[in-house]
């Protein structure tokens, strides 16, 4: 997600659109990226650490973005 | 996130970059969007339902994208 001190014009546009369309529950909005990384086998702590490292080193621009959430979604497991 | 049957060239590029850079734990990657909606007051079930509705009607393109995760993050609460 964009760092708190970074202006987020996409998020501003989203917040304005939401309130215009009647979604007035939301005071503000920010837009960022979401990645799903598929793992074969078990999601161990090492894999999660690698996912966080990948997020920080490859998937985000650390000058303007923070990695805010790295978690395993076991429900996505398929046979 | 892009629906499973939709080609995701961004995700393919991410997956290729990860494996090239030594992150070989990940078999595949998909890229989508993430929104943070700020709520003043408590995040009730109604607010979460409104957030899901906003995600499905405003924030995503339902032809090619699914809303995959809507949740409250109490840790983001500030005074």
PDB file of C-alpha atoms in Angstrom:
ATOM      1  CA  UNK A   1       0.000   0.000   0.000  1.00  0.00           C
ATOM      2  CA  UNK A   2       1.203   3.576  -0.530  1.00  0.00           C
ATOM      3  CA  UNK A   3       2.972   4.903   2.561  1.00  0.00           C
ATOM      4  CA  UNK A   4       0.759   7.144   4.732  1.00  0.00           C
ATOM      5  CA  UNK A   5       2.703  10.279   3.809  1.00  0.00           C
ATOM      6  CA  UNK A   6       2.433   9.593   0.064  1.00  0.00           C
ATOM      7  CA  UNK A   7      -0.408  11.283  -1.810  1.00  0.00           C
ATOM      8  CA  UNK A   8      -2.734   8.683  -3.320  1.00  0.00           C
ATOM      9  CA  UNK A   9      -4.780  10.260  -6.133  1.00  0.00           C
ATOM     10  CA  UNK A  10      -6.325   6.877  -7.058  1.00  0.00           C
ATOM     11  CA  UNK A  11      -7.529   6.480  -3.493  1.00  0.00           C
ATOM     12  CA  UNK A  12      -8.888  10.035  -3.453  1.00  0.00           C
ATOM     13  CA  UNK A  13     -10.842   9.316  -6.646  1.00  0.00           C
ATOM     14  CA  UNK A  14     -12.168   6.085  -5.128  1.00  0.00           C
ATOM     15  CA  UNK A  15     -13.238   7.859  -1.930  1.00  0.00           C
ATOM     16  CA  UNK A  16     -15.021  10.575  -3.937  1.00  0.00           C
ATOM     17  CA  UNK A  17     -16.773   7.992  -6.141  1.00  0.00           C
ATOM     18  CA  UNK A  18     -17.903   5.960  -3.132  1.00  0.00           C
ATOM     19  CA  UNK A  19     -19.458   8.925  -1.365  1.00  0.00           C
ATOM     20  CA  UNK A  20     -21.083  10.106  -4.628  1.00  0.00           C
ATOM     21  CA  UNK A  21     -22.632   6.657  -5.117  1.00  0.00           C
ATOM     22  CA  UNK A  22     -24.102   6.526  -1.630  1.00  0.00           C
ATOM     23  CA  UNK A  23     -21.419   4.559   0.199  1.00  0.00           C
ATOM     24  CA  UNK A  24     -21.098   7.204   2.897  1.00  0.00           C
ATOM     25  CA  UNK A  25     -19.784   4.813   5.561  1.00  0.00           C
ATOM     26  CA  UNK A  26     -16.233   5.349   4.400  1.00  0.00           C
ATOM     27  CA  UNK A  27     -14.243   8.396   5.415  1.00  0.00           C
ATOM     28  CA  UNK A  28     -11.263   7.706   3.208  1.00  0.00           C
ATOM     29  CA  UNK A  29      -9.844   5.169   0.792  1.00  0.00           C
ATOM     30  CA  UNK A  30      -6.415   4.149  -0.399  1.00  0.00           C
ATOM     31  CA  UNK A  31      -5.542   1.880  -3.285  1.00  0.00           C
ATOM     32  CA  UNK A  32      -2.624  -0.475  -3.517  1.00  0.00           C
ATOM     33  CA  UNK A  33      -1.632  -3.838  -4.926  1.00  0.00           C
ATOM     34  CA  UNK A  34      -2.374  -7.376  -3.885  1.00  0.00           C
ATOM     35  CA  UNK A  35      -0.407 -10.434  -4.934  1.00  0.00           C
ATOM     36  CA  UNK A  36      -1.342 -14.084  -4.607  1.00  0.00           C
ATOM     37  CA  UNK A  37       1.684 -16.380  -4.601  1.00  0.00           C
ATOM     38  CA  UNK A  38       0.970 -20.046  -5.147  1.00  0.00           C
ATOM     39  CA  UNK A  39       2.981 -22.519  -3.087  1.00  0.00           C
ATOM     40  CA  UNK A  40       3.270 -26.231  -3.772  1.00  0.00           C
ATOM     41  CA  UNK A  41       3.254 -28.065  -0.461  1.00  0.00           C
ATOM     42  CA  UNK A  42       2.918 -26.613   2.998  1.00  0.00           C
ATOM     43  CA  UNK A  43       3.117 -22.893   3.786  1.00  0.00           C
ATOM     44  CA  UNK A  44       5.831 -22.918   6.443  1.00  0.00           C
ATOM     45  CA  UNK A  45       7.185 -19.927   8.339  1.00  0.00           C
ATOM     46  CA  UNK A  46      10.163 -19.968   5.931  1.00  0.00           C
ATOM     47  CA  UNK A  47       7.833 -19.667   2.946  1.00  0.00           C
ATOM     48  CA  UNK A  48       5.973 -16.792   4.599  1.00  0.00           C
ATOM     49  CA  UNK A  49       9.291 -15.075   5.342  1.00  0.00           C
ATOM     50  CA  UNK A  50      10.310 -15.549   1.705  1.00  0.00           C
ATOM     51  CA  UNK A  51       6.968 -14.086   0.608  1.00  0.00           C
ATOM     52  CA  UNK A  52       7.541 -11.026   2.798  1.00  0.00           C
ATOM     53  CA  UNK A  53      11.089 -10.663   1.431  1.00  0.00           C
ATOM     54  CA  UNK A  54       9.768 -10.942  -2.129  1.00  0.00           C
ATOM     55  CA  UNK A  55       7.145  -8.325  -1.327  1.00  0.00           C
ATOM     56  CA  UNK A  56       9.717  -5.944   0.076  1.00  0.00           C
ATOM     57  CA  UNK A  57      12.451  -6.508  -2.514  1.00  0.00           C
ATOM     58  CA  UNK A  58      10.625  -7.293  -5.739  1.00  0.00           C
ATOM     59  CA  UNK A  59       6.897  -6.609  -5.629  1.00  0.00           C
ATOM     60  CA  UNK A  60       6.853  -3.173  -4.003  1.00  0.00           C
ATOM     61  CA  UNK A  61       8.651   0.107  -4.498  1.00  0.00           C
ATOM     62  CA  UNK A  62      10.066   0.658  -0.996  1.00  0.00           C
ATOM     63  CA  UNK A  63      10.409   4.407  -1.604  1.00  0.00           C
ATOM     64  CA  UNK A  64       6.653   4.897  -1.752  1.00  0.00           C
ATOM     65  CA  UNK A  65       5.044   1.615  -0.684  1.00  0.00           C
ATOM     66  CA  UNK A  66       4.790  -0.512   2.443  1.00  0.00           C
ATOM     67  CA  UNK A  67       4.151  -4.245   2.615  1.00  0.00           C
ATOM     68  CA  UNK A  68       1.183  -4.318   4.976  1.00  0.00           C
ATOM     69  CA  UNK A  69      -0.130  -7.882   5.085  1.00  0.00           C
ATOM     70  CA  UNK A  70       1.497 -11.248   4.340  1.00  0.00           C
ATOM     71  CA  UNK A  71      -0.568 -14.271   5.262  1.00  0.00           C
ATOM     72  CA  UNK A  72      -1.327 -17.834   4.253  1.00  0.00           C
ATOM     73  CA  UNK A  73      -4.769 -18.549   2.859  1.00  0.00           C
ATOM     74  CA  UNK A  74      -5.266 -22.259   3.403  1.00  0.00           C
ATOM     75  CA  UNK A  75      -8.777 -22.015   1.978  1.00  0.00           C
ATOM     76  CA  UNK A  76      -7.255 -21.522  -1.458  1.00  0.00           C
ATOM     77  CA  UNK A  77      -5.786 -25.036  -1.373  1.00  0.00           C
ATOM     78  CA  UNK A  78      -6.872 -27.179  -4.307  1.00  0.00           C
ATOM     79  CA  UNK A  79      -6.328 -30.882  -4.799  1.00  0.00           C
TER      80      UNK A  79
ATOM     81  CA  UNK B   1      -8.251 -10.372  -8.071  1.00  0.00           C
ATOM     82  CA  UNK B   2      -8.477 -11.463 -11.716  1.00  0.00           C
ATOM     83  CA  UNK B   3     -10.852 -14.403 -12.113  1.00  0.00           C
ATOM     84  CA  UNK B   4      -9.069 -17.770 -12.403  1.00  0.00           C
ATOM     85  CA  UNK B   5      -9.979 -18.158 -16.086  1.00  0.00           C
ATOM     86  CA  UNK B   6      -8.659 -14.678 -16.979  1.00  0.00           C
ATOM     87  CA  UNK B   7      -5.109 -14.457 -18.300  1.00  0.00           C
ATOM     88  CA  UNK B   8      -2.961 -12.353 -15.971  1.00  0.00           C
ATOM     89  CA  UNK B   9       0.137 -11.129 -17.819  1.00  0.00           C
ATOM     90  CA  UNK B  10       1.223  -8.975 -14.847  1.00  0.00           C
ATOM     91  CA  UNK B  11       1.110 -12.059 -12.632  1.00  0.00           C
ATOM     92  CA  UNK B  12       3.052 -14.088 -15.205  1.00  0.00           C
ATOM     93  CA  UNK B  13       5.742 -11.405 -15.303  1.00  0.00           C
ATOM     94  CA  UNK B  14       5.872 -11.359 -11.496  1.00  0.00           C
ATOM     95  CA  UNK B  15       6.168 -15.154 -11.327  1.00  0.00           C
ATOM     96  CA  UNK B  16       8.988 -15.126 -13.900  1.00  0.00           C
ATOM     97  CA  UNK B  17      10.821 -12.317 -12.073  1.00  0.00           C
ATOM     98  CA  UNK B  18      10.512 -14.084  -8.716  1.00  0.00           C
ATOM     99  CA  UNK B  19      11.968 -17.331 -10.006  1.00  0.00           C
ATOM    100  CA  UNK B  20      14.745 -15.467 -11.851  1.00  0.00           C
ATOM    101  CA  UNK B  21      15.667 -13.649  -8.622  1.00  0.00           C
ATOM    102  CA  UNK B  22      15.878 -16.843  -6.592  1.00  0.00           C
ATOM    103  CA  UNK B  23      12.451 -16.901  -5.004  1.00  0.00           C
ATOM    104  CA  UNK B  24      11.794 -20.442  -6.215  1.00  0.00           C
ATOM    105  CA  UNK B  25       9.263 -21.265  -3.500  1.00  0.00           C
ATOM    106  CA  UNK B  26       6.441 -19.872  -5.567  1.00  0.00           C
ATOM    107  CA  UNK B  27       4.859 -21.847  -8.383  1.00  0.00           C
ATOM    108  CA  UNK B  28       2.669 -19.062  -9.659  1.00  0.00           C
ATOM    109  CA  UNK B  29       1.636 -15.474  -8.969  1.00  0.00           C
ATOM    110  CA  UNK B  30      -1.368 -13.314  -9.724  1.00  0.00           C
ATOM    111  CA  UNK B  31      -1.653  -9.578  -9.278  1.00  0.00           C
ATOM    112  CA  UNK B  32      -4.765  -7.662  -8.307  1.00  0.00           C
ATOM    113  CA  UNK B  33      -5.852  -4.622  -6.353  1.00  0.00           C
ATOM    114  CA  UNK B  34      -6.179  -3.916  -2.683  1.00  0.00           C
ATOM    115  CA  UNK B  35      -8.272  -1.147  -1.155  1.00  0.00           C
ATOM    116  CA  UNK B  36      -8.215   0.190   2.381  1.00  0.00           C
ATOM    117  CA  UNK B  37     -11.462   1.894   3.365  1.00  0.00           C
ATOM    118  CA  UNK B  38     -11.328   4.033   6.482  1.00  0.00           C
ATOM    119  CA  UNK B  39     -14.326   3.884   8.800  1.00  0.00           C
ATOM    120  CA  UNK B  40     -15.088   6.339  11.570  1.00  0.00           C
ATOM    121  CA  UNK B  41     -16.496   4.427  14.513  1.00  0.00           C
ATOM    122  CA  UNK B  42     -17.009   0.716  14.843  1.00  0.00           C
ATOM    123  CA  UNK B  43     -16.745  -1.754  11.952  1.00  0.00           C
ATOM    124  CA  UNK B  44     -20.109  -3.484  12.227  1.00  0.00           C
ATOM    125  CA  UNK B  45     -21.407  -6.304  10.042  1.00  0.00           C
ATOM    126  CA  UNK B  46     -23.391  -3.672   8.113  1.00  0.00           C
ATOM    127  CA  UNK B  47     -20.221  -1.724   7.349  1.00  0.00           C
ATOM    128  CA  UNK B  48     -18.469  -4.903   6.201  1.00  0.00           C
ATOM    129  CA  UNK B  49     -21.463  -5.740   3.988  1.00  0.00           C
ATOM    130  CA  UNK B  50     -21.328  -2.213   2.536  1.00  0.00           C
ATOM    131  CA  UNK B  51     -17.608  -2.643   1.918  1.00  0.00           C
ATOM    132  CA  UNK B  52     -18.245  -5.907   0.053  1.00  0.00           C
ATOM    133  CA  UNK B  53     -21.029  -4.237  -1.972  1.00  0.00           C
ATOM    134  CA  UNK B  54     -18.713  -1.329  -2.794  1.00  0.00           C
ATOM    135  CA  UNK B  55     -16.037  -3.804  -3.836  1.00  0.00           C
ATOM    136  CA  UNK B  56     -18.410  -5.688  -6.116  1.00  0.00           C
ATOM    137  CA  UNK B  57     -20.216  -2.679  -7.594  1.00  0.00           C
ATOM    138  CA  UNK B  58     -17.641   0.111  -7.683  1.00  0.00           C
ATOM    139  CA  UNK B  59     -14.097  -1.039  -7.022  1.00  0.00           C
ATOM    140  CA  UNK B  60     -13.903  -4.111  -9.241  1.00  0.00           C
ATOM    141  CA  UNK B  61     -14.795  -4.959 -12.811  1.00  0.00           C
ATOM    142  CA  UNK B  62     -17.119  -7.942 -12.278  1.00  0.00           C
ATOM    143  CA  UNK B  63     -16.515  -9.187 -15.822  1.00  0.00           C
ATOM    144  CA  UNK B  64     -12.893 -10.030 -15.094  1.00  0.00           C
ATOM    145  CA  UNK B  65     -12.372  -9.631 -11.351  1.00  0.00           C
ATOM    146  CA  UNK B  66     -13.564 -11.298  -8.145  1.00  0.00           C
ATOM    147  CA  UNK B  67     -13.730  -9.723  -4.699  1.00  0.00           C
ATOM    148  CA  UNK B  68     -11.750 -12.262  -2.701  1.00  0.00           C
ATOM    149  CA  UNK B  69     -11.254 -10.862   0.797  1.00  0.00           C
ATOM    150  CA  UNK B  70     -13.159  -8.262   2.820  1.00  0.00           C
ATOM    151  CA  UNK B  71     -12.121  -7.950   6.432  1.00  0.00           C
ATOM    152  CA  UNK B  72     -11.780  -5.489   9.276  1.00  0.00           C
ATOM    153  CA  UNK B  73      -8.273  -4.608  10.401  1.00  0.00           C
ATOM    154  CA  UNK B  74      -8.670  -3.359  13.958  1.00  0.00           C
ATOM    155  CA  UNK B  75      -4.918  -2.942  14.258  1.00  0.00           C
ATOM    156  CA  UNK B  76      -5.139   0.033  11.898  1.00  0.00           C
ATOM    157  CA  UNK B  77      -7.201   1.970  14.438  1.00  0.00           C
ATOM    158  CA  UNK B  78      -5.658   5.302  15.346  1.00  0.00           C
ATOM    159  CA  UNK B  79      -6.692   7.652  18.111  1.00  0.00           C
TER     160      UNK B  79
END
